[in-house]
Amino acid sequence: MALGSVVCSLPFLLVALFASGTWGGGSLSGDDLVAELETLRSQSPSGVIRLDDRLVSRFLTSAPVPRPYHLLIFFDAASLRSKPELHLPQLRSEFAIVSQSFAAHHSGLPTASKLFFCELEFGDSQSSFSLFGVNSLPHVRIVSPSTRVLLDSEAMESSAFARLADSMAEFVESKSKLSVGPIIRPPPVSPRQIVVLLLVLLVASPFIMKKIVAGETMLHDSRVWMAGAVFVYFFSVSGSMHNIIRNMPMMLNDRDGRPVFFYQGSGMQLGAEGIIVGFLYTLVGLVLAFVTHGLVRLRRVAAQQGMMFVAMVVVYWAVGKVISLDNWKTGYSIHAFWPTSWK
């Protein structure tokens, strides 16, 4: 009777031993690893998987190569999030937006299991930071299916972080050949805030109409329109719309921690750079407006000539600065020349 009990329980014992070996860190197939990654991704609101040293070993160093997935990893440090020059909270948020955009565009498709977004926090994963050779932040790496040594994984250039989510998406597409799709950002105003604004506008509408009929609003003041015109001009020539759409930072920091206000290269500018260029353009416009509408009112010819000379010097200086900046950014120089017929 006892022998029969042992024989009957033997299959269950083998099953238990097999299960414990599988879940205890034994070798898993690629499909099992993908299924586990999908489970971890579903547990995160943003779809970003929080890795640690154990999970790095499970999905990367101990997983058989080639792996059936790419891992895009954002390296973070909770102790450094308070440093404004690193922009870690903002970059972490942008990384989550890229993850959500990828999930939205690839939901239900086979490509959804080809790329997983992960993050590593220094306090929990110091050994993994050493394996990747990460010694500075911000840092983003992509681990391809064929990568055996984590140090050989592709790192995103530090200068590319200025464009935030867009540059991260381009980095993914260039290294994995997987398209993230258009970046989907949350609306700036929530539906609840819209309802509150509509209620406030509805309550204040009688008082607003009364002011409009009486001609006592700011819209009836010519100085407001003049200031608005100058602001619109500054807003357009400074590239502020580009900075808002791209969510460009005001400045960057080089490897020595020094602030960088100008980005060398065409097609991109920092916030401070746009403000400076916009100020120079606006200065030229205001000087020309003064010459056109104010200088002609002076009765003394000597005063007109003196003010005109000062205006020409200011305009020449401002335009020269803009041209010098353009030459430095693009590598193309602008110079004067004599027409052939004049020689």
PDB file of N, CA and C in Angstrom, residues 98 164-174 180:
ATOM      1  N   VAL A  98       7.063  58.114 -24.894  1.00  0.00           N
ATOM      2  CA  VAL A  98       7.475  57.288 -26.032  1.00  0.00           C
ATOM      3  C   VAL A  98       6.954  55.866 -25.865  1.00  0.00           C
ATOM      4  N   LEU A 164      14.107  65.525 -26.696  1.00  0.00           N
ATOM      5  CA  LEU A 164      13.250  64.741 -25.809  1.00  0.00           C
ATOM      6  C   LEU A 164      12.642  63.532 -26.506  1.00  0.00           C
ATOM      7  N   ALA A 165      11.309  63.409 -26.469  1.00  0.00           N
ATOM      8  CA  ALA A 165      10.643  62.200 -26.952  1.00  0.00           C
ATOM      9  C   ALA A 165      10.915  61.942 -28.424  1.00  0.00           C
ATOM     10  N   ASP A 166      10.972  62.977 -29.232  1.00  0.00           N
ATOM     11  CA  ASP A 166      11.202  62.795 -30.666  1.00  0.00           C
ATOM     12  C   ASP A 166      12.570  62.177 -30.938  1.00  0.00           C
ATOM     13  N   SER A 167      13.590  62.644 -30.231  1.00  0.00           N
ATOM     14  CA  SER A 167      14.924  62.086 -30.444  1.00  0.00           C
ATOM     15  C   SER A 167      15.004  60.647 -29.943  1.00  0.00           C
ATOM     16  N   MET A 168      14.300  60.333 -28.857  1.00  0.00           N
ATOM     17  CA  MET A 168      14.279  58.953 -28.376  1.00  0.00           C
ATOM     18  C   MET A 168      13.616  58.032 -29.393  1.00  0.00           C
ATOM     19  N   ALA A 169      12.518  58.484 -29.984  1.00  0.00           N
ATOM     20  CA  ALA A 169      11.833  57.678 -30.997  1.00  0.00           C
ATOM     21  C   ALA A 169      12.727  57.466 -32.215  1.00  0.00           C
ATOM     22  N   GLU A 170      13.439  58.506 -32.639  1.00  0.00           N
ATOM     23  CA  GLU A 170      14.351  58.370 -33.776  1.00  0.00           C
ATOM     24  C   GLU A 170      15.502  57.426 -33.440  1.00  0.00           C
ATOM     25  N   PHE A 171      15.970  57.462 -32.202  1.00  0.00           N
ATOM     26  CA  PHE A 171      17.035  56.555 -31.773  1.00  0.00           C
ATOM     27  C   PHE A 171      16.573  55.103 -31.854  1.00  0.00           C
ATOM     28  N   VAL A 172      15.349  54.846 -31.410  1.00  0.00           N
ATOM     29  CA  VAL A 172      14.796  53.490 -31.481  1.00  0.00           C
ATOM     30  C   VAL A 172      14.690  53.027 -32.928  1.00  0.00           C
ATOM     31  N   GLU A 173      14.178  53.889 -33.788  1.00  0.00           N
ATOM     32  CA  GLU A 173      13.973  53.508 -35.187  1.00  0.00           C
ATOM     33  C   GLU A 173      15.293  53.267 -35.909  1.00  0.00           C
ATOM     34  N   SER A 174      16.323  54.030 -35.562  1.00  0.00           N
ATOM     35  CA  SER A 174      17.608  53.875 -36.240  1.00  0.00           C
ATOM     36  C   SER A 174      18.362  52.634 -35.779  1.00  0.00           C
ATOM     37  N   VAL A 180       8.334  53.731 -33.940  1.00  0.00           N
ATOM     38  CA  VAL A 180       7.531  54.059 -32.763  1.00  0.00           C
ATOM     39  C   VAL A 180       6.184  54.632 -33.173  1.00  0.00           C
TER      40      VAL A 180
END
